[in-house]
Steps between C-alpha positions, in 0.01 A plus 500: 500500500766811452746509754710764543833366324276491170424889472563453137150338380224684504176362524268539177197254559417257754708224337747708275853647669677739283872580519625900571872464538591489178629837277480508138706748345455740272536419114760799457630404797587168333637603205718782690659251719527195267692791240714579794593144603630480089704788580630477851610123435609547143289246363463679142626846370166512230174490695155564312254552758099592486228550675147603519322695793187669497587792656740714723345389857565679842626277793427575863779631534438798323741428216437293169542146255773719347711502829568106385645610199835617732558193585648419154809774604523443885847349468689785321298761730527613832212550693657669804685733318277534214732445256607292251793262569763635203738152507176287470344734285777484207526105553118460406560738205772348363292128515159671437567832273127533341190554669195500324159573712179488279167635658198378219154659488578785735168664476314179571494556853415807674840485724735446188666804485543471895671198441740648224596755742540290776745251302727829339484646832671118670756521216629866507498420913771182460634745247453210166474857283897594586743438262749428728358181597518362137105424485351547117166554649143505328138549583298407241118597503242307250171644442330587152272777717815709539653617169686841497732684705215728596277238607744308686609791665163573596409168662803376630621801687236477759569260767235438710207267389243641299179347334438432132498746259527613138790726427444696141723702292508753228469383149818511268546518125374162339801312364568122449604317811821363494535111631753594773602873674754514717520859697693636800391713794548651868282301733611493884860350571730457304301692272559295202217334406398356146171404385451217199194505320409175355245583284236151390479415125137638381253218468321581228861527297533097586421203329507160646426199271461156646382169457312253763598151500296202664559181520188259617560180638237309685501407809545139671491484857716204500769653345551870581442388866811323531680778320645771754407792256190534251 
C-alpha cells in the first residue's frame, strides 16, 4: 500500500516499488563543482581535471550543460552586478596564474563548435581574457580534421550546430612536410590565435623489428591454483 507520506516510490509492477526522489547530477556538473570546491577552500593551487560528455545538451530551462561550467568562477564573480569581483579576482590569479582548457575531437559531434563558443563566450563574460586580472589564458582545440588557418576559420567561426560535413581546399605546391609548423593568425578575441601542425611519421618510411618470446610451462591444477596469479 502507498500512502501519501511515501510520494517518492513509484509503482513499477505488482510487487516492485521504485524510488523518484532522488537527483543525479550532471557529469559536468560534477567536475565544475568538485574543481570549485579545490579552489574556493584552497585545497590545491595545480588541479588537472577531465571529462567526457557526449554532447552539448539543452535543459528545460532553456539554457545548456555548459551553464555548469560557471560554477568553477562563481566566487570571484558577481552575479547581481554582472561583474567580476576585482580583490577576489587578483587573489585567484596570483595562487592560480595558468589556465589551460583543452576541447579534443571537436568535429566529432555535431554541437562541437557550439560548445567552443559557448565556453570562449563564459570566459570573455567573467573577463579571464583581461590582462588586468593576471590570467595567462589558453584554449586549446585538438582535432587532425582541422589543419590550416583557412579551414579552421571556416569551421569554427560558425556557432550554431551544424551536421557533418567535408570541408575541401585548394591544392598547393607539393613540398616535403615538415614534422612540426607552428603559425599565427586572427581568429575571434583576442585575435591571436596559433595553429601547430603535428604532422605523423610516414608508415611506409618505418621499420619495426621484433622478436616473440614464449615460455611454456604445463599446467598442474594443484599448483597454479593455490598461486594468486598464473
Amino acid at each position: 500500500m502507498i500512502t501519501k507520506s511515501s510520494k517518492s516510490f513509484q509503482r513499477l509492477t505488482e510487487e516492485d516499488l521504485h524510488h523518484v526522489s532522488r537527483i543525479n547530477r550532471a557529469v559536468l556538473d560534477s567536475i565544475c563543482e568538485g574543481i570549485y570546491t579545490l579552489i574556493n577552500q584552497k585545497i590545491s593551487n595545480n588541479i588537472v581535471a577531465t571529462v567526457a560528455v557526449q554532447s552539448l545538451k539543452k535543459l528545460s530551462n532553456g539554457q545548456d550543460t555548459l551553464n555548469y561550467f560557471k560554477n568553477i568562477f562563481r566566487g570571484v564573480y558577481n552575479d547581481t552586478e554582472g561583474n567580476p569581483i576585482e580583490k577576489e579576482m587578483k587573489a585567484l590569479s596570483g595562487r592560480i596564474k595558468n589556465l589551460f582548457i583543452m576541447i579534443d575531437e571537436i568535429t566529432g559531434d555535431h554541437s562541437g563548435v557550439e560548445f567552443l563558443n559557448g565556453v570562449s563566450g563564459i570566459l570573455r563574460n567573467f573577463k579571464l581574457f583581461e590582462p588586468e586580472y593576471g590570467f595567462n589564458l589558453k584554449i586549446i582545440v585538438a582535432d587532425a580534421s582541422i589543419v590550416e588557418p583557412d579551414v579552421i576559420k571556416q569551421h569554427l567561426s560558425e556557432t550554431s550546430a551544424e551536421p557533418n560535413k567535408i570541408f575541401f581546399r585548394k591544392a598547393k605546391a607539393i613540398s616535403e612536410p615538415v614534422p612540426l609548423s607552428i603559425q599565427k593568425f586572427k581568429f575571434k578575441k583576442p585575435e591571436d590565435a596559433v595553429v601547430i601542425n603535428a604532422n605523423s611519421y610516414p608508415a611506409k618510411s618505418l621499420n619495426i623489428t621484433y622478436k616473440i618470446l614464449i615460455e611454456s610451462l604445463k599446467f598442474h591444477e594443484k599448483i597454479y591454483l593455490t598461486k594468486k596469479r598464473i
